[in-house]
Coordinates of C-alpha atoms in Angstrom, one line a residue:
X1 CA 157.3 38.1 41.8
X2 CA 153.9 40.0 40.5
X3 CA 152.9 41.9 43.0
X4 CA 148.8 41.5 43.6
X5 CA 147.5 44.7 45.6
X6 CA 147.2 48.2 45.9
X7 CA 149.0 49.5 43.0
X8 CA 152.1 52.4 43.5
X9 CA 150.6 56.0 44.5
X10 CA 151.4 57.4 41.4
X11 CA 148.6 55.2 39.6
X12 CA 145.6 56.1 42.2
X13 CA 142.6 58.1 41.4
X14 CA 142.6 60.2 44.1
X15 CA 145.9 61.0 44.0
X16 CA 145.4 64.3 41.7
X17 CA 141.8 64.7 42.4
X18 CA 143.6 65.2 46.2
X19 CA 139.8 66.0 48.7
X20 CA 137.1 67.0 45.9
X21 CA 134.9 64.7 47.4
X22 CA 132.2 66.8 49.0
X23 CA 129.5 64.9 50.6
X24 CA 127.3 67.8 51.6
X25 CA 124.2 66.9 50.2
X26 CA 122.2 67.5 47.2
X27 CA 123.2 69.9 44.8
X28 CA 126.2 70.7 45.9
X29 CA 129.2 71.2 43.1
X30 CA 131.7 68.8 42.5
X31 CA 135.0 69.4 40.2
X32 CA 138.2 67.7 40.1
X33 CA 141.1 69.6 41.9
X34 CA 143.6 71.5 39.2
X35 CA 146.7 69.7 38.9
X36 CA 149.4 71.7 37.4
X37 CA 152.5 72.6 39.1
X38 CA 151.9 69.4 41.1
X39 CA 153.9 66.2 40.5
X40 CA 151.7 63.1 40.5
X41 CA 153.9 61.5 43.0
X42 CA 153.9 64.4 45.4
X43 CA 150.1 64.5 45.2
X44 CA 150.0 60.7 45.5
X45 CA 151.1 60.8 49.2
X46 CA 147.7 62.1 50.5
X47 CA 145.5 59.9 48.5
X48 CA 144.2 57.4 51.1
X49 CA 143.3 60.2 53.6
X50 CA 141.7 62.5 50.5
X51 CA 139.6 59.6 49.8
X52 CA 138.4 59.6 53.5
X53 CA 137.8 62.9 54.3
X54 CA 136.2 66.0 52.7
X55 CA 137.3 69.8 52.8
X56 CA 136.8 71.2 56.0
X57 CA 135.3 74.3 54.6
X58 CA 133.5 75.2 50.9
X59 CA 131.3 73.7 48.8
X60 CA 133.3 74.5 45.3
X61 CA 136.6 73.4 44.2
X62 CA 138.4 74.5 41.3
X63 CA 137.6 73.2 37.9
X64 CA 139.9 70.3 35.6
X65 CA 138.8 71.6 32.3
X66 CA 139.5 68.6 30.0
X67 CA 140.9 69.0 26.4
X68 CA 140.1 66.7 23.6
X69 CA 143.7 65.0 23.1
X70 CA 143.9 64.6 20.3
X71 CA 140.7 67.0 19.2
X72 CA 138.7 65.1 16.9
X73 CA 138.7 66.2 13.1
X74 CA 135.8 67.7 12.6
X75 CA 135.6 65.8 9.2
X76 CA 136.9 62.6 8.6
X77 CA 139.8 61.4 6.3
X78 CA 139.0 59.4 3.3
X79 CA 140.9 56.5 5.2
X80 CA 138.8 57.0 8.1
X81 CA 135.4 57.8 6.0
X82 CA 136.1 54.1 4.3
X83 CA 136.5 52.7 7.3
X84 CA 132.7 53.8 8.5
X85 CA 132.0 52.1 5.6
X86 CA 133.5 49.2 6.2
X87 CA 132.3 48.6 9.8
X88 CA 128.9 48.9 8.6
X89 CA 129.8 46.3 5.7
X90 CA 127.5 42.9 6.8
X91 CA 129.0 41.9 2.8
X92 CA 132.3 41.2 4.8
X93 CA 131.3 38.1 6.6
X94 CA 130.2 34.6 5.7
X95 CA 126.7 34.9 6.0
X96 CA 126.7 38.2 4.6
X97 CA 124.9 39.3 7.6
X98 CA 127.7 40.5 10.7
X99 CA 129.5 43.5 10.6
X100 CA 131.5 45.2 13.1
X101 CA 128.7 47.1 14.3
X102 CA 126.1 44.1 14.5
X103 CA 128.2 43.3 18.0
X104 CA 129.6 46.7 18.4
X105 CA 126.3 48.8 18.1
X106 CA 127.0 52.7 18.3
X107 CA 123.6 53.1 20.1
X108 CA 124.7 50.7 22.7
X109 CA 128.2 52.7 23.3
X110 CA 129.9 50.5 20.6
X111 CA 128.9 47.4 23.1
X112 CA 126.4 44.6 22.8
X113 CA 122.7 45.2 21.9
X114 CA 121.3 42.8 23.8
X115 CA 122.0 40.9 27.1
X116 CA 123.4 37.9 25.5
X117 CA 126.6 36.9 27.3
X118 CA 128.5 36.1 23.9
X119 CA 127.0 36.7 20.9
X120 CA 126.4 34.6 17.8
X121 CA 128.5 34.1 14.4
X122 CA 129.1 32.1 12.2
X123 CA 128.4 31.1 8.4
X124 CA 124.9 30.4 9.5
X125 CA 124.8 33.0 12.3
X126 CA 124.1 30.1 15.0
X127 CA 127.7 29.4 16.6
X128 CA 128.0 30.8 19.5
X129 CA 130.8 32.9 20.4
X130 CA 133.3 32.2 24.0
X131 CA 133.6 35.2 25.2
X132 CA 131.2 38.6 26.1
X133 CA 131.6 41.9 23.4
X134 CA 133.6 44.9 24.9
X135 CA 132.8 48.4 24.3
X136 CA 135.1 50.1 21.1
X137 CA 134.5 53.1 23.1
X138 CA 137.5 54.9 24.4
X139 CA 140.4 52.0 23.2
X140 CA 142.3 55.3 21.7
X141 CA 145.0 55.4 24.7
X142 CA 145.3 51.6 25.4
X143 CA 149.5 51.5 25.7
X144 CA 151.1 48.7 23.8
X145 CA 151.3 45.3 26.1
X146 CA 153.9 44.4 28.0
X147 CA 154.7 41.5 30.6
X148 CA 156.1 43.8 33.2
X149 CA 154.5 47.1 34.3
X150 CA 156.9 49.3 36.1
X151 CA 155.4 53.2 37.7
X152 CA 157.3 55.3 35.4
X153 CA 159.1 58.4 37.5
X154 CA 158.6 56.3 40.7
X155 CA 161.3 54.6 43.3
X156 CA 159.1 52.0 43.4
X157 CA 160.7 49.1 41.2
X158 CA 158.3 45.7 41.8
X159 CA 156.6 44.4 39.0
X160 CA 153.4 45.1 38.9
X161 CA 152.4 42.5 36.2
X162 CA 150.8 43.0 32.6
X163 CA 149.5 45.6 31.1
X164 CA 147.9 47.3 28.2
X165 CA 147.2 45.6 24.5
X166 CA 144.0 45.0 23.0
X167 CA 141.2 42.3 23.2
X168 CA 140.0 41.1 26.7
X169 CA 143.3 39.1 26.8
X170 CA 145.9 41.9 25.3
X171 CA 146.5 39.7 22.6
X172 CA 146.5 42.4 19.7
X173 CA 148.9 44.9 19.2
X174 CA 147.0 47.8 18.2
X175 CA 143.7 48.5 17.3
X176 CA 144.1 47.7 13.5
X177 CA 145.4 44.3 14.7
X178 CA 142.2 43.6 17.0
X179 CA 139.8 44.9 14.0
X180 CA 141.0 42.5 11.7
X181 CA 140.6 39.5 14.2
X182 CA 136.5 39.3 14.1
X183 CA 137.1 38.8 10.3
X184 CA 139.0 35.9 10.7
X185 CA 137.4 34.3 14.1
X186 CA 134.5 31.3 12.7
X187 CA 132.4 32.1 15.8
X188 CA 132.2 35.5 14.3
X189 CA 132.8 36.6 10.6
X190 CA 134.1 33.0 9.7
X191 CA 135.9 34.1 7.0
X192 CA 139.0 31.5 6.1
X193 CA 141.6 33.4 5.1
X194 CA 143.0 37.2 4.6
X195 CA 142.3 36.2 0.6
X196 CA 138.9 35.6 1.5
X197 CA 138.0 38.9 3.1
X198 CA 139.8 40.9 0.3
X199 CA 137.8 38.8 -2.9
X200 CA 134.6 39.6 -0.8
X201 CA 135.9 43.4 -0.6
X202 CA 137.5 43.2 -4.3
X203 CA 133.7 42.7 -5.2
X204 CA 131.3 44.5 -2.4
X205 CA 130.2 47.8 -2.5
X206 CA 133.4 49.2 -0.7
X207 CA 135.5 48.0 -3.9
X208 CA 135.9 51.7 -5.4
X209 CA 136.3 53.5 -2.2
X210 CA 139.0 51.0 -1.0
X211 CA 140.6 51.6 -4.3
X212 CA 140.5 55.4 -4.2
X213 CA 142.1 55.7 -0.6
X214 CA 144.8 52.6 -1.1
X215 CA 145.4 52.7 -5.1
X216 CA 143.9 51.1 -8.2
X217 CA 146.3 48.1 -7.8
X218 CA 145.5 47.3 -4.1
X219 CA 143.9 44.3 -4.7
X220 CA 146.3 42.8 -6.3
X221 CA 148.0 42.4 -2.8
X222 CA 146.2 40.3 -0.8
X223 CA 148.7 40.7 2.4
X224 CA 148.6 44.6 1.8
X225 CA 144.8 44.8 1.8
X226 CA 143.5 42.7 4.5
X227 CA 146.1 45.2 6.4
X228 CA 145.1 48.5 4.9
X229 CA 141.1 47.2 5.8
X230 CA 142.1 47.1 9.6
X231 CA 143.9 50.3 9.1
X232 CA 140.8 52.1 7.8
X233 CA 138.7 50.6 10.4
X234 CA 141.3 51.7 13.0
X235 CA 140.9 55.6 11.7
X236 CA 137.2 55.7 12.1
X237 CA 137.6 54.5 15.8
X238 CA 140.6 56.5 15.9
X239 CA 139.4 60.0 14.6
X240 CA 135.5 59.7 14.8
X241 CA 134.2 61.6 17.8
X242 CA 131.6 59.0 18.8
X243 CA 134.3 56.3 19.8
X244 CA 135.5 58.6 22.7
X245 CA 133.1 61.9 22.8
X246 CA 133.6 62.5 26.7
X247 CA 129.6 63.7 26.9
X248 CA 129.2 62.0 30.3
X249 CA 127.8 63.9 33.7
X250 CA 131.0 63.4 35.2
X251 CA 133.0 65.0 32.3
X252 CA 129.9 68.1 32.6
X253 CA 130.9 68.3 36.3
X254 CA 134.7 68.0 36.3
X255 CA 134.1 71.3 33.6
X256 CA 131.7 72.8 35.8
X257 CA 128.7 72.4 34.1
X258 CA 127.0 70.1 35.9
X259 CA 126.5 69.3 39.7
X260 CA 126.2 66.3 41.4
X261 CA 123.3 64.7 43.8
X262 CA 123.5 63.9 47.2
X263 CA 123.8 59.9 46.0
X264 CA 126.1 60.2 43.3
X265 CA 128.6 62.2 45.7
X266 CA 128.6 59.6 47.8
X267 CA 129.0 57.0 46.0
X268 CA 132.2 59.1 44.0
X269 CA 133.3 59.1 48.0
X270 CA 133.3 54.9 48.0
X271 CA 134.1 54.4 44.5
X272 CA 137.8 56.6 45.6
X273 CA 138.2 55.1 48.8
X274 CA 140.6 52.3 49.0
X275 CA 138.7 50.7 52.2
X276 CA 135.3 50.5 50.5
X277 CA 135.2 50.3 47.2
X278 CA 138.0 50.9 46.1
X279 CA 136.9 51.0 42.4
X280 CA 139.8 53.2 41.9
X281 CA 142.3 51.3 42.1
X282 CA 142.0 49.8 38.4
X283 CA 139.6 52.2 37.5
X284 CA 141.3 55.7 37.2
X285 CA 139.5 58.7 37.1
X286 CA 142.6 61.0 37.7
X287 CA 143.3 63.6 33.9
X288 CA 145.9 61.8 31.8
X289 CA 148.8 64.1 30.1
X290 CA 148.2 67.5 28.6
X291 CA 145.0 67.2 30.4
X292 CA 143.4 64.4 29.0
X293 CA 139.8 63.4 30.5
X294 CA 139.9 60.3 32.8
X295 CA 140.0 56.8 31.1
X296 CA 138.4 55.2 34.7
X297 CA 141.1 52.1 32.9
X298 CA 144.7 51.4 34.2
X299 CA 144.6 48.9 31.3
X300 CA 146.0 46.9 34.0
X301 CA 144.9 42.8 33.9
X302 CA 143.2 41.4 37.7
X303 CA 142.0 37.5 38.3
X304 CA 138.8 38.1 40.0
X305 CA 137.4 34.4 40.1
X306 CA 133.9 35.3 38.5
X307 CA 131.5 32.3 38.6
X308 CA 131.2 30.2 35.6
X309 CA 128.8 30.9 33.3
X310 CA 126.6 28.1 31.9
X311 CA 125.1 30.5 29.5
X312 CA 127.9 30.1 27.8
X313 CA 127.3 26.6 25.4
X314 CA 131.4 25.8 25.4
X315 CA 131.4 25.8 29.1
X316 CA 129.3 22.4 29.2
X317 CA 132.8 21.2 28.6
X318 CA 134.0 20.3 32.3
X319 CA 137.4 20.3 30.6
X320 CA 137.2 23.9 29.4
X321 CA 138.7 26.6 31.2
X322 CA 139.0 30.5 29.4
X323 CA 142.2 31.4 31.2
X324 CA 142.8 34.9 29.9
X325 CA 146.4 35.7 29.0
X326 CA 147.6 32.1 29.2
X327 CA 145.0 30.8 27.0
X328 CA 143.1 29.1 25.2
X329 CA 143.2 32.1 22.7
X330 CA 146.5 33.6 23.7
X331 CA 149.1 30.8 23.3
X332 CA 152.4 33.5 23.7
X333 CA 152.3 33.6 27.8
X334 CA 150.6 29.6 28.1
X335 CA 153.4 29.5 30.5
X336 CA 153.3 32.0 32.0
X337 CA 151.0 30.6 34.6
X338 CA 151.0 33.5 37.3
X339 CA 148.5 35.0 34.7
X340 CA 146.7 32.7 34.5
X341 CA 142.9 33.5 34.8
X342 CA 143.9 37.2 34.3
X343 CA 141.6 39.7 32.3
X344 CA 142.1 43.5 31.2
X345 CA 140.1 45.5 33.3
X346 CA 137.8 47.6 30.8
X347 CA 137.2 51.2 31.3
X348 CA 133.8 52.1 33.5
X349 CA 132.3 54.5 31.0
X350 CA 129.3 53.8 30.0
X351 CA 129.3 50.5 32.1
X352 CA 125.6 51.1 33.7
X353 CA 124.3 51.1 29.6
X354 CA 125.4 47.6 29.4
X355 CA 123.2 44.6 30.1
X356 CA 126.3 41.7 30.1
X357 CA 129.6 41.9 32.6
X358 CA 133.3 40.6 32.7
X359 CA 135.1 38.2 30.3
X360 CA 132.0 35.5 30.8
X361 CA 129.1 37.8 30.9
X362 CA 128.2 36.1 33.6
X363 CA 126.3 38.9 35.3
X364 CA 123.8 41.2 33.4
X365 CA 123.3 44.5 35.8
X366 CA 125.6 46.6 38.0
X367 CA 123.7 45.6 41.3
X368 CA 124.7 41.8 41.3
X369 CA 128.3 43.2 39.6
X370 CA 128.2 45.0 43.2
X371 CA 126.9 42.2 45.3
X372 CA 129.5 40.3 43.8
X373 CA 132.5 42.2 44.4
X374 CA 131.5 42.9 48.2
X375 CA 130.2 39.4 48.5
X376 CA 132.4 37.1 47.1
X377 CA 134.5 36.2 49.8
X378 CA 131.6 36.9 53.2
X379 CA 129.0 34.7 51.4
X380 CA 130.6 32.5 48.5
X381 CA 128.2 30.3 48.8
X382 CA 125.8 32.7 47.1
X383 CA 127.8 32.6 43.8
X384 CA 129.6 29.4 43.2
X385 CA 127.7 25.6 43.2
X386 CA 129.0 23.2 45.8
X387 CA 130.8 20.1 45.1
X388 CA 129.6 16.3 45.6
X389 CA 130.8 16.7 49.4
X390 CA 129.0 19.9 49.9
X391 CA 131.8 22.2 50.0
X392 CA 131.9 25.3 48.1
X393 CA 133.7 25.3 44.5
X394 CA 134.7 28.8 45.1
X395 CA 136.0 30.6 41.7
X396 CA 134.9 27.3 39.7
X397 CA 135.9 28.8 36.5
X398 CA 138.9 28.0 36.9
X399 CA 140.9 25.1 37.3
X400 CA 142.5 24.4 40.8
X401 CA 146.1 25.0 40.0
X402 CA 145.3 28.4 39.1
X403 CA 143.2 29.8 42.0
X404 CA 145.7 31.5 44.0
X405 CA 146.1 33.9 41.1
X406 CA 142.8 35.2 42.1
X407 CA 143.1 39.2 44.1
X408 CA 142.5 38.5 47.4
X409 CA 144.5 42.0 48.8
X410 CA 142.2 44.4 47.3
X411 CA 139.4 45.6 49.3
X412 CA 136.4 45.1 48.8
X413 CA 137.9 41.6 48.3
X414 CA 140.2 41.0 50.8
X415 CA 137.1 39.7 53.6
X416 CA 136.8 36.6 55.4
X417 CA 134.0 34.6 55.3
X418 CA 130.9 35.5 56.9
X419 CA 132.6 38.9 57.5
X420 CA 130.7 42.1 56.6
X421 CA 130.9 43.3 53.5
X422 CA 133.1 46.7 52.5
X423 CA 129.6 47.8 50.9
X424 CA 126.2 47.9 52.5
X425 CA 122.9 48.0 50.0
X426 CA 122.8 51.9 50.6
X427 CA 126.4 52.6 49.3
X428 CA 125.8 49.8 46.6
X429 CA 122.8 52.0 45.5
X430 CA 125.1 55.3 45.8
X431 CA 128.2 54.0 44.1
X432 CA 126.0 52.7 40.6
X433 CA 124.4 56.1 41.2
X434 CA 127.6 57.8 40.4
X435 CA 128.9 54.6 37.7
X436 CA 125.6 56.4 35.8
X437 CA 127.1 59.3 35.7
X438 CA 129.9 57.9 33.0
X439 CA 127.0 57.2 30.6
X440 CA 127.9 59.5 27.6
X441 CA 124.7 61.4 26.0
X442 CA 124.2 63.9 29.1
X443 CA 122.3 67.0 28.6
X444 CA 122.3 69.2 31.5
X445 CA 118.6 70.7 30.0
X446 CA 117.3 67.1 29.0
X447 CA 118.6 66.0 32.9
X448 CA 120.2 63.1 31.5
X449 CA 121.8 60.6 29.2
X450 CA 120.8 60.3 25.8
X451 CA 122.6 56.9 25.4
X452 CA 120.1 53.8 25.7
X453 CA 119.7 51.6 28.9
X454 CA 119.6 49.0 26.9

């Protein structure tokens, strides 16, 4: 049995960040809590009272300095230098006019560059594509996938369900594997085969390059080559700095360069506590091994019955249903249907410089991401369209069988209707106050991010 709640000690937020939470108005310093000689588990027993309370005395904690792990080089490999050249490499596609970074923008944190939900593909650049473009930012740690997640070093020994992989449903090994994919997809690069991609390389302006790194004879490999070209793509994402450059506020404050506001202390406050929102709970912001800055990701894949999106052309299909890991994409786990409707939960850096949300890009800015969450069970009605009879056809993107995989433990989703919600529109406010300070660009002279809004 999956379990669908609160996830083990050992995998909260707050557990090593113990009571850094400091809401004592503006200007007042805010660091995470040091963490050696401290087993996670140990320091995992407080957590739900550390997310509740503050320090009974001070205004400083001691400082989490974070370590690049691994540092980035500070110049590139040839493999990695080809594969900047390849991700800039429109000659790739079938229209000759996608590359990777025409949906993956590097002035838009490697995300979208526009509030599309799903962007368009294509030989002709007009089919639309099924699903909403994740960020490439910060994939480096994603742990392979596997069907049953079990704490490591913990007694606790229930399985906590999927986790980890690449894509939106896990389905790629590594992140070679998921660079290749948009080559292949027809809503995207549309290119046939693997042959097809390498005769457009074996003739584009990467030719010599590719040759250089791989050998004169590459080509003569098609197999070989199509896997070498995701293997140059992964080592740019891999080594370049700009795909995980940990530049945010929150990184300057958990150094102790930066200080909070009044606001975005708060909202750090309900963003850690587990009865409000709770945003911890998939999103960690605890330092990984060997001091590695927080991933705010567990990797972890959650059914949160977000409304359908009509945006979305394939969705006019009544028959259509995106299910996540058991399908339509991913055909492994089709029956495996306790996943159904399941989604990796993405990491929330650089989340308020998007303009699209979840798997559907059904919502386009962080306050009616909010609303949602805290509003979804008190006031369905609000989200979903009613049925011929009048009733609500609460979490209508998916199909009935497959609604009870949707998290109903979880606060802030775990009200009744007409209930109050976990969040009122002040901590809404607070909480995307301190979500801003994940946006990477931060100057502590310029007083902000240097990453567009938009």
């Amino acid at each position: 049995m999956i379990r669908i709640g609160f996830k083990p000690a050992t995998r909260l937020s707050v557990a090593v960040i113990a009571a850094v939470i400091l809401i004592a108005g503006a200007g007042v310093g805010l660091a995470a809590a040091q963490s050696a000689g401290t087993g996670a588990a140990a320091a995992a027993k407080n957590a739900p009272a550390a997310a509740k309370a503050a320090p009974a005395s001070g205004n400083k904690v001691s400082v989490q300095r974070w370590v690049r792990y691994p540092a980035s080089p500070a110049t590139l490999s040839p493999q990695a230098q080809l594969g900047k050249q390849l991700f800039f490499d429109a000659s790739l596609s079938a229209s000759g006019k996608m590359s990777c970074a025409s949906c993956h923008s590097p002035e838009h944190a490697y995300g979208p560059p526009n509030g599309l939900a799903v962007q368009f593909g294509g030989p002709d650049m007009r089919r639309p594509g099924t699903r909403s473009v994740p960020s490439l930012r910060y994939l480096n740690f994603t742990p392979l996938f596997s069907r049953h997640f079990y704490t490591p070093a913990s007694e606790d020994t229930e399985d906590e369900g999927p986790t980890g992989g690449f894509m939106r449903d896990g389905s790629a090994a590594s992140l070679h594997e998921q660079a290749s994919m948009p080559l292949l997809n027809p809503n995207e690069m549309a290119n046939l085969n693997a042959a097809d991609v390498v005769a457009k390389l074996q003739h584009g302006a990467s030719a010599e390059n590719f040759r250089k790194v791989f050998g004169a004879q590459i080509f003569s490999q098609t197999d070989q080559a199509f896997v070498r070209l995701g293997e140059a793509l992964e080592a740019f994402q891999t080594e370049d700095a700009s795909f995980h450059p940990y530049t945010s506020k929150f990184d300057a404050a958990m150094s102790g360069h930066a200080d909070f506001t009044a606001a975005e202390l708060r909202g750090y406050a309900l963003f850690n506590n587990p009865d409000k929102g709770n945003c911890a709970k998939c999103h960690l912001d605890t330092p990984g091994p060997g001091g590695r800055p927080a991933q705010f990701a567990d990797f972890s894949f959650i059914a949160l019955g977000v409304p359908r999106n009509p945006e979305i052309p394939v969705n006019r299909d009544p028959k259509y249903f995106d299910l996540g890991l058991c399908g339509p994409y991913r055909r492994d786990l089709a029956k495996e249907t306790d996943f159904c409707g399941m989604f990796k939960s993405p990491t929330l850096r650089n989340s308020a410089t998007r303009s699209v949300f979840f798997h559907n890009g059904r919502f386009h800015n962080l306050e009616d991401v909010m609303h949602f969450y805290v509003e979804r069970d008190t006031n369905p009605g609000k989200w979903y369209p009613k049925r011929a009879n009048g009733k609500v056809d609460k979490f209508d993107d998916l199909p009935p069988r497959d609604r009870d995989n949707v998290d109903f433990a979880d606060a802030p989703m775990d009200r009744k209707l007409g209930g109050k919600p976990a969040l009122n529109e002040t901590e809404i406010r607070d909480v995307i106050a301190f979500l801003q300070t994940l946006n990477d660009g931060y100057s502590a002279t310029a007083g902000g991010s240097k990453v567009q809004a938009r």
